[in-house]
Amino acid sequence: MSLVKLTLRELQERFTRGEVSAFEIVRAYYLRISLVEAKVKAYVTVNDKETVFAEAQALDKELKAWRKTLPLMAMPVAIKDNICTAGMRTTCGSRMLEGYVPPYDATVVQALRAQRCVIIGKTNLDEFAMGSSTEHSAFGPTRNPWKLSHVPGGSSGGSAAAVAADECVAALGSDTGGSIRQPAACCGVVGLKPTYGRVSRYGLVAFASSLDQIGPITKDVMDAAILLNILAGRDPRDSTSADVPVPDFTRAFKKKDVKKLKIGVPVEYFGEGLDAEVREAVQAALEVLEQLGGELQEVSLPHTNVAVATYYLLATAEASSNLARYDGVKYGLRSKHHQDLLEMYCRTRQEGFGPEVKRRIMLGTFALSRGYYEAYYAKAQAVRTLITQDFDTAFQSVDFLITPVMPTPAFRLGEKLDDPLQMYLADIYTLSASLAGIPAIAIPCGFSRQGLPIGIQFMGRPFEEETILRAARAYELATQWRQKRPPIREK
Amino acid sequence: MRYEPVIGLEVHAQLQTRTKLFCGCRTTFGLDPNTQTCPVCLGLPGALPVINEKAVELAIRTGLALHCTIRRLNRFARKNYFYPDLPKGYQISQYEEPICEHGWLEVSVNGTWKRVRIRRAHLEEDAGKTIHMEHVTSSLVDLNRAGTPLLEIVTEPDLQSSEEVVAYLKALRDILRYLDVCDGNMEQGSLRCEPNLSLRPVGSSQLGTKVELKNINSFKFVKDAIDYEIARQTRVLEEGGTIQQETRLWDWDRGKTVVMRGKEEAHDYRYFPDPDLVPVHVSEDWIAQVEATLPELPQARQRRLMTQYGLPEYDASVLTSERALADYFEACVALFPDAKTVSHFVMGELLREVKQTGGSVEASPVTPAHLAELLKLVESGVISLKVARELFPELYATGKSPAQVVEEKGLQQISDEGMLRSWIEEVLRTNPNQVAQYCRGKETVLGFFVGQVMKASGGKANPQKVNELLRQVLAAWKEA
């Protein structure tokens, strides 16, 4: 079996046993990228091959003398291009930052480098992580490896597609309203959004600060836990990172069932708008979970219907402020066409931002404006509290929740590009967990007749990632969805 | 109709922390542009703020000294506006929930005390500096100052004249300095003041339209700008005009205020809670700890100096205008209890030297112990008061001990009776005519004899002792 088909855990075992060298690993991945990347377009930047090869050879040489490996050593990991990498451009999928090279590493990137992990490239995304299809990238869309005519989801579409197409062993994404889980579902891979505060945001280019979380996109649930072990923890540079003990998440897999666990099925997530194939796949998954010892229970999250409105007020309000720094003064694009300061600001932002980013900046600016603040921003904050309370109530009677990830499988490129509202509804099942700050994981649970993956979402109590990891792993091992590979042909 | 001014004051005090409000960069003034910066204060993508606890502590310290209520749960807000020296496109500040509220400060104006209410004081970060160059179309930005902690202290509109404003500002500055919270330097911009001012008919309780004044960087300009603005608004109203709500800049060169922006150009700052920061909890314990370290404040100290040492109000107010000066005075009095004499030397000799050399009281080479030593030499008759005064500049310049300098220069007075008697007898012997005059009752020649003895001793004889002995010797001669 080709090296690139292995999971991170499998590859790591081979590497640790000395069966494969770091150089062989990176060579295999660069070969794979050269064969499929032109079709998938998962990357904005592929790291310089010669540099990576040299580093891998150096690592192999060191290891001859000192045979101790680390969990991510030599593992080729891709990073979403809104996470800062020192010396490697970080574009956020925007013209605004096309040539921007950060002088510092994000805390999560530091953690990866400390593992001697190989940062193989920076993945494509909707501009500033605003979108659900990766079509809003200034550098062109990424394709779904299962069907190149379809979107990979978004905004972490590049990361999800890269993992699905074996262009990296695992990837980092960021999730603000579903941007890890929704593309993972579209591409048939695993995507985990940790509890808000579990992973440091330092170095993640902010979209909506109170919602943004970095998390792993991987080939299976085991790999997600291995990565989360490295990413999680309090960071003194991020005031919102939580001072909560970090367990070894892989220990959650000691139990290979869901015995004695109560599984909540929120009625609001199975109503109108849910595609029949998705509904069937999720319902079948619920039966599997029942067979694994779980006890199903219907629950209600009554404020689900206002989550989209709440999210789009809060996220855009924060974004309008977070994106104010792109003014052409300090870094990034500065328009050449200006006579004075005001014109420099206007032209720079006009030329630098794409239509979706502009739309959200305007929405958010409006929501915060004098005379509208109370009716929009303040009201949305109050509703956010109600949504959080819905979950608190549900978690008093159940241990985790099961829902679809997305109302439909991945859609065609261009299908929703001209209809922002339809696009926003692609995140309808993922927004609430972001608003409530709770952990959620998306894993494959079937395929549509068209051959597109379908995902299922597990949502848990804050800082109880172990519960959803255990349940998701138990389900993953009981089913065979992981075995199916995208039909993409190497060329 | 007669009008009276109603004035409120916003003061921005730069807090004396070692590092900035939300990052680890130094706050040192006057370094090369953009050298005191990091991803956080440059507003680089992905960087996040972390609150500097020391700044919160200094805010609590100030709040307690100004009799404010201290908020227990402190949130920060973003104030959004575009300006080249504002790297994030927003300033992190406090909006609806300031850390200090409902305080007051008493100030003395022409001998009467007035209580000025403090509405609020809140923490915020400073912006950088935009440097406009002559004959060049582009401007330069220096972000060294960006992120420096400020405390904005806002009064109620309780002030009614430029004198009151200046008195308030000086009292506030003295307190901030006493607290080691702010160096109070208006010229360097570490203390900035923005008055807002309106007029209303005398006797009316309604407020008029207010004008905000900016660009005032000395006590003199505060007074000038307010006096100008009162006169301008009075003229407008008397001519039947109306006051526009606007922000005006003080143009010190032309001695007038000019419009900076009108009401319609006022920003909508779109304040909202900063999601990058968690609320700062100020516990009862923390407040108690800060309270325990509060120094005695200038006004209380002034009153104490008057009662404890019997100093006049003027002396007490000069000595307490600066904490170091009052500390110096009290340290010296502890060693030499004649408070009046100490006060004269401190206010006279010491302040003169400090001013002339551009030094500071804390760093005075003449320590309180030195000054006490010097005054003891006077008291015990080793040197005269005159010599002590003359010696002070040298002591200040060299930092040497007074006893040592007196010794080295041989400035000790001679009080030895045997020595003095031999000079006296010599003088009397060589001036028989004057002795005869004295014996006939002309006592004024005594001064002549003293002068001669002093001359004979090379100026070192103790004049009091000489006087005393002369009378004894002459009385003996008269009898013989």
mmCIF file with all atom_site columns, N, CA, C and O in Angstrom, chain A residues 100 103-104 201-204 209 236 239-240 321-322 324-326 330-331 345 369-370 373, chain B residues 43-50 78 80 82-84 87-88 90 267-268 271-272 275-276 278:
data_model
loop_
_atom_site.group_PDB
_atom_site.id
_atom_site.type_symbol
_atom_site.label_atom_id
_atom_site.label_alt_id
_atom_site.label_comp_id
_atom_site.label_asym_id
_atom_site.label_entity_id
_atom_site.label_seq_id
_atom_site.pdbx_PDB_ins_code
_atom_site.Cartn_x
_atom_site.Cartn_y
_atom_site.Cartn_z
_atom_site.occupancy
_atom_site.B_iso_or_equiv
_atom_site.pdbx_formal_charge
_atom_site.auth_seq_id
_atom_site.auth_comp_id
_atom_site.auth_asym_id
_atom_site.auth_atom_id
_atom_site.pdbx_PDB_model_num
ATOM 1   N N  . TYR A 1 100 ? 1.920   38.557 1.736  1.00 0.00 ? 100 TYR A N  1
ATOM 2   C CA . TYR A 1 100 ? 2.241   38.800 3.154  1.00 0.00 ? 100 TYR A CA 1
ATOM 3   C C  . TYR A 1 100 ? 2.967   37.605 3.784  1.00 0.00 ? 100 TYR A C  1
ATOM 4   O O  . TYR A 1 100 ? 2.438   36.502 3.813  1.00 0.00 ? 100 TYR A O  1
ATOM 5   N N  . PRO A 1 103 ? 6.137   37.468 10.322 1.00 0.00 ? 103 PRO A N  1
ATOM 6   C CA . PRO A 1 103 ? 7.430   37.337 10.996 1.00 0.00 ? 103 PRO A CA 1
ATOM 7   C C  . PRO A 1 103 ? 7.367   36.371 12.175 1.00 0.00 ? 103 PRO A C  1
ATOM 8   O O  . PRO A 1 103 ? 8.369   36.182 12.855 1.00 0.00 ? 103 PRO A O  1
ATOM 9   N N  . TYR A 1 104 ? 6.213   35.796 12.431 1.00 0.00 ? 104 TYR A N  1
ATOM 10  C CA . TYR A 1 104 ? 6.115   34.906 13.600 1.00 0.00 ? 104 TYR A CA 1
ATOM 11  C C  . TYR A 1 104 ? 5.215   33.711 13.291 1.00 0.00 ? 104 TYR A C  1
ATOM 12  O O  . TYR A 1 104 ? 4.407   33.750 12.378 1.00 0.00 ? 104 TYR A O  1
ATOM 13  N N  . ARG A 1 201 ? -5.616  30.618 19.844 1.00 0.00 ? 201 ARG A N  1
ATOM 14  C CA . ARG A 1 201 ? -5.896  31.311 18.581 1.00 0.00 ? 201 ARG A CA 1
ATOM 15  C C  . ARG A 1 201 ? -4.745  32.228 18.183 1.00 0.00 ? 201 ARG A C  1
ATOM 16  O O  . ARG A 1 201 ? -4.832  32.917 17.160 1.00 0.00 ? 201 ARG A O  1
ATOM 17  N N  . TYR A 1 202 ? -3.681  32.293 19.009 1.00 0.00 ? 202 TYR A N  1
ATOM 18  C CA . TYR A 1 202 ? -2.603  33.229 18.696 1.00 0.00 ? 202 TYR A CA 1
ATOM 19  C C  . TYR A 1 202 ? -1.976  32.857 17.358 1.00 0.00 ? 202 TYR A C  1
ATOM 20  O O  . TYR A 1 202 ? -1.465  31.759 17.184 1.00 0.00 ? 202 TYR A O  1
ATOM 21  N N  . GLY A 1 203 ? -2.056  33.770 16.413 1.00 0.00 ? 203 GLY A N  1
ATOM 22  C CA . GLY A 1 203 ? -1.513  33.509 15.086 1.00 0.00 ? 203 GLY A CA 1
ATOM 23  C C  . GLY A 1 203 ? -2.554  33.034 14.085 1.00 0.00 ? 203 GLY A C  1
ATOM 24  O O  . GLY A 1 203 ? -2.249  32.871 12.907 1.00 0.00 ? 203 GLY A O  1
ATOM 25  N N  . LEU A 1 204 ? -3.769  32.810 14.545 1.00 0.00 ? 204 LEU A N  1
ATOM 26  C CA . LEU A 1 204 ? -4.873  32.535 13.607 1.00 0.00 ? 204 LEU A CA 1
ATOM 27  C C  . LEU A 1 204 ? -5.438  33.890 13.199 1.00 0.00 ? 204 LEU A C  1
ATOM 28  O O  . LEU A 1 204 ? -5.867  34.665 14.054 1.00 0.00 ? 204 LEU A O  1
ATOM 29  N N  . SER A 1 209 ? -13.584 36.634 16.437 1.00 0.00 ? 209 SER A N  1
ATOM 30  C CA . SER A 1 209 ? -12.750 36.185 17.548 1.00 0.00 ? 209 SER A CA 1
ATOM 31  C C  . SER A 1 209 ? -13.473 35.328 18.581 1.00 0.00 ? 209 SER A C  1
ATOM 32  O O  . SER A 1 209 ? -12.873 34.447 19.178 1.00 0.00 ? 209 SER A O  1
ATOM 33  N N  . PRO A 1 236 ? -0.429  31.531 27.226 1.00 0.00 ? 236 PRO A N  1
ATOM 34  C CA . PRO A 1 236 ? -0.441  32.862 27.862 1.00 0.00 ? 236 PRO A CA 1
ATOM 35  C C  . PRO A 1 236 ? -0.611  34.001 26.862 1.00 0.00 ? 236 PRO A C  1
ATOM 36  O O  . PRO A 1 236 ? -0.956  35.109 27.262 1.00 0.00 ? 236 PRO A O  1
ATOM 37  N N  . SER A 1 239 ? -5.632  35.308 25.709 1.00 0.00 ? 239 SER A N  1
ATOM 38  C CA . SER A 1 239 ? -6.391  35.457 26.957 1.00 0.00 ? 239 SER A CA 1
ATOM 39  C C  . SER A 1 239 ? -7.623  34.563 26.981 1.00 0.00 ? 239 SER A C  1
ATOM 40  O O  . SER A 1 239 ? -8.135  34.242 28.047 1.00 0.00 ? 239 SER A O  1
ATOM 41  N N  . THR A 1 240 ? -8.137  34.196 25.795 1.00 0.00 ? 240 THR A N  1
ATOM 42  C CA . THR A 1 240 ? -9.368  33.403 25.757 1.00 0.00 ? 240 THR A CA 1
ATOM 43  C C  . THR A 1 240 ? -9.070  31.899 25.763 1.00 0.00 ? 240 THR A C  1
ATOM 44  O O  . THR A 1 240 ? -9.995  31.104 25.717 1.00 0.00 ? 240 THR A O  1
ATOM 45  N N  . SER A 1 321 ? -14.693 44.697 12.487 1.00 0.00 ? 321 SER A N  1
ATOM 46  C CA . SER A 1 321 ? -13.649 45.315 13.296 1.00 0.00 ? 321 SER A CA 1
ATOM 47  C C  . SER A 1 321 ? -12.301 44.605 13.081 1.00 0.00 ? 321 SER A C  1
ATOM 48  O O  . SER A 1 321 ? -11.268 45.260 12.931 1.00 0.00 ? 321 SER A O  1
ATOM 49  N N  . ASN A 1 322 ? -12.335 43.290 13.041 1.00 0.00 ? 322 ASN A N  1
ATOM 50  C CA . ASN A 1 322 ? -11.086 42.524 12.851 1.00 0.00 ? 322 ASN A CA 1
ATOM 51  C C  . ASN A 1 322 ? -10.401 42.834 11.522 1.00 0.00 ? 322 ASN A C  1
ATOM 52  O O  . ASN A 1 322 ? -9.188  42.741 11.414 1.00 0.00 ? 322 ASN A O  1
ATOM 53  N N  . ALA A 1 324 ? -10.443 45.712 9.978  1.00 0.00 ? 324 ALA A N  1
ATOM 54  C CA . ALA A 1 324 ? -10.146 47.140 9.817  1.00 0.00 ? 324 ALA A CA 1
ATOM 55  C C  . ALA A 1 324 ? -8.653  47.379 9.634  1.00 0.00 ? 324 ALA A C  1
ATOM 56  O O  . ALA A 1 324 ? -8.234  48.380 9.051  1.00 0.00 ? 324 ALA A O  1
ATOM 57  N N  . ARG A 1 325 ? -7.834  46.443 10.130 1.00 0.00 ? 325 ARG A N  1
ATOM 58  C CA . ARG A 1 325 ? -6.379  46.653 10.088 1.00 0.00 ? 325 ARG A CA 1
ATOM 59  C C  . ARG A 1 325 ? -5.817  46.570 8.674  1.00 0.00 ? 325 ARG A C  1
ATOM 60  O O  . ARG A 1 325 ? -4.695  46.994 8.445  1.00 0.00 ? 325 ARG A O  1
ATOM 61  N N  . TYR A 1 326 ? -6.595  46.043 7.742  1.00 0.00 ? 326 TYR A N  1
ATOM 62  C CA . TYR A 1 326 ? -6.106  45.960 6.363  1.00 0.00 ? 326 TYR A CA 1
ATOM 63  C C  . TYR A 1 326 ? -6.428  47.280 5.664  1.00 0.00 ? 326 TYR A C  1
ATOM 64  O O  . TYR A 1 326 ? -7.441  47.413 4.986  1.00 0.00 ? 326 TYR A O  1
ATOM 65  N N  . LYS A 1 330 ? 0.385   49.441 6.771  1.00 0.00 ? 330 LYS A N  1
ATOM 66  C CA . LYS A 1 330 ? 1.512   48.733 7.393  1.00 0.00 ? 330 LYS A CA 1
ATOM 67  C C  . LYS A 1 330 ? 2.026   47.533 6.604  1.00 0.00 ? 330 LYS A C  1
ATOM 68  O O  . LYS A 1 330 ? 3.202   47.239 6.604  1.00 0.00 ? 330 LYS A O  1
ATOM 69  N N  . TYR A 1 331 ? 1.123   46.778 6.006  1.00 0.00 ? 331 TYR A N  1
ATOM 70  C CA . TYR A 1 331 ? 1.518   45.551 5.311  1.00 0.00 ? 331 TYR A CA 1
ATOM 71  C C  . TYR A 1 331 ? 0.409   45.206 4.316  1.00 0.00 ? 331 TYR A C  1
ATOM 72  O O  . TYR A 1 331 ? -0.657  45.800 4.330  1.00 0.00 ? 331 TYR A O  1
ATOM 73  N N  . TYR A 1 345 ? -7.287  54.426 1.638  1.00 0.00 ? 345 TYR A N  1
ATOM 74  C CA . TYR A 1 345 ? -8.072  53.435 2.379  1.00 0.00 ? 345 TYR A CA 1
ATOM 75  C C  . TYR A 1 345 ? -9.114  52.792 1.459  1.00 0.00 ? 345 TYR A C  1
ATOM 76  O O  . TYR A 1 345 ? -9.238  51.578 1.386  1.00 0.00 ? 345 TYR A O  1
ATOM 77  N N  . SER A 1 369 ? -23.678 49.871 14.301 1.00 0.00 ? 369 SER A N  1
ATOM 78  C CA . SER A 1 369 ? -23.838 51.320 14.178 1.00 0.00 ? 369 SER A CA 1
ATOM 79  C C  . SER A 1 369 ? -24.758 51.888 15.242 1.00 0.00 ? 369 SER A C  1
ATOM 80  O O  . SER A 1 369 ? -25.652 51.210 15.741 1.00 0.00 ? 369 SER A O  1
ATOM 81  N N  . ARG A 1 370 ? -24.494 53.147 15.565 1.00 0.00 ? 370 ARG A N  1
ATOM 82  C CA . ARG A 1 370 ? -25.299 53.864 16.538 1.00 0.00 ? 370 ARG A CA 1
ATOM 83  C C  . ARG A 1 370 ? -26.773 53.824 16.080 1.00 0.00 ? 370 ARG A C  1
ATOM 84  O O  . ARG A 1 370 ? -27.075 54.069 14.924 1.00 0.00 ? 370 ARG A O  1
ATOM 85  N N  . TYR A 1 373 ? -27.312 49.169 17.193 1.00 0.00 ? 373 TYR A N  1
ATOM 86  C CA . TYR A 1 373 ? -26.563 48.250 18.057 1.00 0.00 ? 373 TYR A CA 1
ATOM 87  C C  . TYR A 1 373 ? -27.489 47.406 18.936 1.00 0.00 ? 373 TYR A C  1
ATOM 88  O O  . TYR A 1 373 ? -27.376 46.194 19.000 1.00 0.00 ? 373 TYR A O  1
ATOM 89  N N  . GLY B 2 43  ? -0.301  45.425 15.338 1.00 0.00 ? 43  GLY B N  1
ATOM 90  C CA . GLY B 2 43  ? -1.577  44.995 14.768 1.00 0.00 ? 43  GLY B CA 1
ATOM 91  C C  . GLY B 2 43  ? -1.391  43.994 13.637 1.00 0.00 ? 43  GLY B C  1
ATOM 92  O O  . GLY B 2 43  ? -2.166  43.989 12.673 1.00 0.00 ? 43  GLY B O  1
ATOM 93  N N  . LEU B 2 44  ? -0.389  43.121 13.740 1.00 0.00 ? 44  LEU B N  1
ATOM 94  C CA . LEU B 2 44  ? -0.201  42.124 12.681 1.00 0.00 ? 44  LEU B CA 1
ATOM 95  C C  . LEU B 2 44  ? -1.367  41.133 12.710 1.00 0.00 ? 44  LEU B C  1
ATOM 96  O O  . LEU B 2 44  ? -1.942  40.870 13.764 1.00 0.00 ? 44  LEU B O  1
ATOM 97  N N  . PRO B 2 45  ? -1.690  40.569 11.550 1.00 0.00 ? 45  PRO B N  1
ATOM 98  C CA . PRO B 2 45  ? -2.769  39.577 11.512 1.00 0.00 ? 45  PRO B CA 1
ATOM 99  C C  . PRO B 2 45  ? -2.482  38.440 12.485 1.00 0.00 ? 45  PRO B C  1
ATOM 100 O O  . PRO B 2 45  ? -1.352  37.944 12.530 1.00 0.00 ? 45  PRO B O  1
ATOM 101 N N  . GLY B 2 46  ? -3.495  38.052 13.259 1.00 0.00 ? 46  GLY B N  1
ATOM 102 C CA . GLY B 2 46  ? -3.361  36.899 14.144 1.00 0.00 ? 46  GLY B CA 1
ATOM 103 C C  . GLY B 2 46  ? -2.845  37.192 15.540 1.00 0.00 ? 46  GLY B C  1
ATOM 104 O O  . GLY B 2 46  ? -2.938  36.344 16.422 1.00 0.00 ? 46  GLY B O  1
ATOM 105 N N  . ALA B 2 47  ? -2.284  38.386 15.759 1.00 0.00 ? 47  ALA B N  1
ATOM 106 C CA . ALA B 2 47  ? -1.744  38.699 17.088 1.00 0.00 ? 47  ALA B CA 1
ATOM 107 C C  . ALA B 2 47  ? -2.889  39.034 18.045 1.00 0.00 ? 47  ALA B C  1
ATOM 108 O O  . ALA B 2 47  ? -3.922  39.541 17.629 1.00 0.00 ? 47  ALA B O  1
ATOM 109 N N  . LEU B 2 48  ? -2.691  38.738 19.336 1.00 0.00 ? 48  LEU B N  1
ATOM 110 C CA . LEU B 2 48  ? -3.756  38.933 20.323 1.00 0.00 ? 48  LEU B CA 1
ATOM 111 C C  . LEU B 2 48  ? -3.243  39.714 21.537 1.00 0.00 ? 48  LEU B C  1
ATOM 112 O O  . LEU B 2 48  ? -2.090  39.559 21.935 1.00 0.00 ? 48  LEU B O  1
ATOM 113 N N  . PRO B 2 49  ? -4.112  40.518 22.135 1.00 0.00 ? 49  PRO B N  1
ATOM 114 C CA . PRO B 2 49  ? -3.715  41.302 23.315 1.00 0.00 ? 49  PRO B CA 1
ATOM 115 C C  . PRO B 2 49  ? -3.822  40.492 24.605 1.00 0.00 ? 49  PRO B C  1
ATOM 116 O O  . PRO B 2 49  ? -4.679  39.621 24.718 1.00 0.00 ? 49  PRO B O  1
ATOM 117 N N  . VAL B 2 50  ? -2.934  40.775 25.546 1.00 0.00 ? 50  VAL B N  1
ATOM 118 C CA . VAL B 2 50  ? -3.045  40.202 26.892 1.00 0.00 ? 50  VAL B CA 1
ATOM 119 C C  . VAL B 2 50  ? -2.863  41.361 27.875 1.00 0.00 ? 50  VAL B C  1
ATOM 120 O O  . VAL B 2 50  ? -1.905  42.119 27.775 1.00 0.00 ? 50  VAL B O  1
ATOM 121 N N  . ARG B 2 78  ? -13.913 47.774 22.015 1.00 0.00 ? 78  ARG B N  1
ATOM 122 C CA . ARG B 2 78  ? -13.180 48.289 20.867 1.00 0.00 ? 78  ARG B CA 1
ATOM 123 C C  . ARG B 2 78  ? -13.833 49.587 20.395 1.00 0.00 ? 78  ARG B C  1
ATOM 124 O O  . ARG B 2 78  ? -15.054 49.633 20.229 1.00 0.00 ? 78  ARG B O  1
ATOM 125 N N  . ASN B 2 80  ? -13.811 51.768 17.256 1.00 0.00 ? 80  ASN B N  1
ATOM 126 C CA . ASN B 2 80  ? -13.404 51.587 15.861 1.00 0.00 ? 80  ASN B CA 1
ATOM 127 C C  . ASN B 2 80  ? -13.296 52.895 15.097 1.00 0.00 ? 80  ASN B C  1
ATOM 128 O O  . ASN B 2 80  ? -14.257 53.664 15.044 1.00 0.00 ? 80  ASN B O  1
ATOM 129 N N  . PHE B 2 82  ? -10.645 54.661 11.654 1.00 0.00 ? 82  PHE B N  1
ATOM 130 C CA . PHE B 2 82  ? -9.463  54.507 10.812 1.00 0.00 ? 82  PHE B CA 1
ATOM 131 C C  . PHE B 2 82  ? -8.515  55.675 11.015 1.00 0.00 ? 82  PHE B C  1
ATOM 132 O O  . PHE B 2 82  ? -8.925  56.841 10.925 1.00 0.00 ? 82  PHE B O  1
ATOM 133 N N  . TYR B 2 83  ? -7.279  55.383 11.322 1.00 0.00 ? 83  TYR B N  1
ATOM 134 C CA . TYR B 2 83  ? -6.247  56.410 11.331 1.00 0.00 ? 83  TYR B CA 1
ATOM 135 C C  . TYR B 2 83  ? -4.908  55.704 11.166 1.00 0.00 ? 83  TYR B C  1
ATOM 136 O O  . TYR B 2 83  ? -4.708  54.617 11.704 1.00 0.00 ? 83  TYR B O  1
ATOM 137 N N  . PRO B 2 84  ? -3.966  56.292 10.418 1.00 0.00 ? 84  PRO B N  1
ATOM 138 C CA . PRO B 2 84  ? -2.720  55.568 10.134 1.00 0.00 ? 84  PRO B CA 1
ATOM 139 C C  . PRO B 2 84  ? -1.936  55.153 11.377 1.00 0.00 ? 84  PRO B C  1
ATOM 140 O O  . PRO B 2 84  ? -1.246  54.141 11.350 1.00 0.00 ? 84  PRO B O  1
ATOM 141 N N  . PRO B 2 87  ? -2.938  51.040 14.579 1.00 0.00 ? 87  PRO B N  1
ATOM 142 C CA . PRO B 2 87  ? -2.622  49.892 13.706 1.00 0.00 ? 87  PRO B CA 1
ATOM 143 C C  . PRO B 2 87  ? -3.732  48.859 13.545 1.00 0.00 ? 87  PRO B C  1
ATOM 144 O O  . PRO B 2 87  ? -3.809  48.227 12.502 1.00 0.00 ? 87  PRO B O  1
ATOM 145 N N  . LYS B 2 88  ? -4.564  48.653 14.543 1.00 0.00 ? 88  LYS B N  1
ATOM 146 C CA . LYS B 2 88  ? -5.596  47.627 14.404 1.00 0.00 ? 88  LYS B CA 1
ATOM 147 C C  . LYS B 2 88  ? -6.872  48.159 13.763 1.00 0.00 ? 88  LYS B C  1
ATOM 148 O O  . LYS B 2 88  ? -7.780  47.404 13.466 1.00 0.00 ? 88  LYS B O  1
ATOM 149 N N  . TYR B 2 90  ? -8.794  49.884 15.437 1.00 0.00 ? 90  TYR B N  1
ATOM 150 C CA . TYR B 2 90  ? -9.614  50.147 16.626 1.00 0.00 ? 90  TYR B CA 1
ATOM 151 C C  . TYR B 2 90  ? -8.695  50.324 17.815 1.00 0.00 ? 90  TYR B C  1
ATOM 152 O O  . TYR B 2 90  ? -7.570  49.821 17.823 1.00 0.00 ? 90  TYR B O  1
ATOM 153 N N  . HIS B 2 267 ? -17.357 60.947 14.713 1.00 0.00 ? 267 HIS B N  1
ATOM 154 C CA . HIS B 2 267 ? -17.299 59.521 14.374 1.00 0.00 ? 267 HIS B CA 1
ATOM 155 C C  . HIS B 2 267 ? -18.409 58.739 15.058 1.00 0.00 ? 267 HIS B C  1
ATOM 156 O O  . HIS B 2 267 ? -18.828 59.069 16.147 1.00 0.00 ? 267 HIS B O  1
ATOM 157 N N  . ASP B 2 268 ? -18.835 57.672 14.404 1.00 0.00 ? 268 ASP B N  1
ATOM 158 C CA . ASP B 2 268 ? -19.614 56.643 15.082 1.00 0.00 ? 268 ASP B CA 1
ATOM 159 C C  . ASP B 2 268 ? -18.601 55.555 15.371 1.00 0.00 ? 268 ASP B C  1
ATOM 160 O O  . ASP B 2 268 ? -18.160 54.852 14.471 1.00 0.00 ? 268 ASP B O  1
ATOM 161 N N  . TYR B 2 271 ? -18.629 51.113 19.246 1.00 0.00 ? 271 TYR B N  1
ATOM 162 C CA . TYR B 2 271 ? -18.092 50.374 20.396 1.00 0.00 ? 271 TYR B CA 1
ATOM 163 C C  . TYR B 2 271 ? -18.749 49.003 20.514 1.00 0.00 ? 271 TYR B C  1
ATOM 164 O O  . TYR B 2 271 ? -19.960 48.880 20.339 1.00 0.00 ? 271 TYR B O  1
ATOM 165 N N  . PHE B 2 272 ? -17.976 47.996 20.831 1.00 0.00 ? 272 PHE B N  1
ATOM 166 C CA . PHE B 2 272 ? -18.535 46.697 21.237 1.00 0.00 ? 272 PHE B CA 1
ATOM 167 C C  . PHE B 2 272 ? -17.485 45.966 22.064 1.00 0.00 ? 272 PHE B C  1
ATOM 168 O O  . PHE B 2 272 ? -16.301 46.289 21.991 1.00 0.00 ? 272 PHE B O  1
ATOM 169 N N  . PRO B 2 275 ? -13.783 40.853 21.924 1.00 0.00 ? 275 PRO B N  1
ATOM 170 C CA . PRO B 2 275 ? -13.862 39.403 22.166 1.00 0.00 ? 275 PRO B CA 1
ATOM 171 C C  . PRO B 2 275 ? -12.502 38.752 22.394 1.00 0.00 ? 275 PRO B C  1
ATOM 172 O O  . PRO B 2 275 ? -12.448 37.569 22.754 1.00 0.00 ? 275 PRO B O  1
ATOM 173 N N  . ASP B 2 276 ? -11.412 39.491 22.196 1.00 0.00 ? 276 ASP B N  1
ATOM 174 C CA . ASP B 2 276 ? -10.084 38.904 22.405 1.00 0.00 ? 276 ASP B CA 1
ATOM 175 C C  . ASP B 2 276 ? -9.654  38.937 23.867 1.00 0.00 ? 276 ASP B C  1
ATOM 176 O O  . ASP B 2 276 ? -8.636  38.341 24.220 1.00 0.00 ? 276 ASP B O  1
ATOM 177 N N  . VAL B 2 278 ? -10.632 38.613 28.066 1.00 0.00 ? 278 VAL B N  1
ATOM 178 C CA . VAL B 2 278 ? -11.604 38.142 29.053 1.00 0.00 ? 278 VAL B CA 1
ATOM 179 C C  . VAL B 2 278 ? -11.733 39.225 30.128 1.00 0.00 ? 278 VAL B C  1
ATOM 180 O O  . VAL B 2 278 ? -10.815 40.019 30.315 1.00 0.00 ? 278 VAL B O  1
#
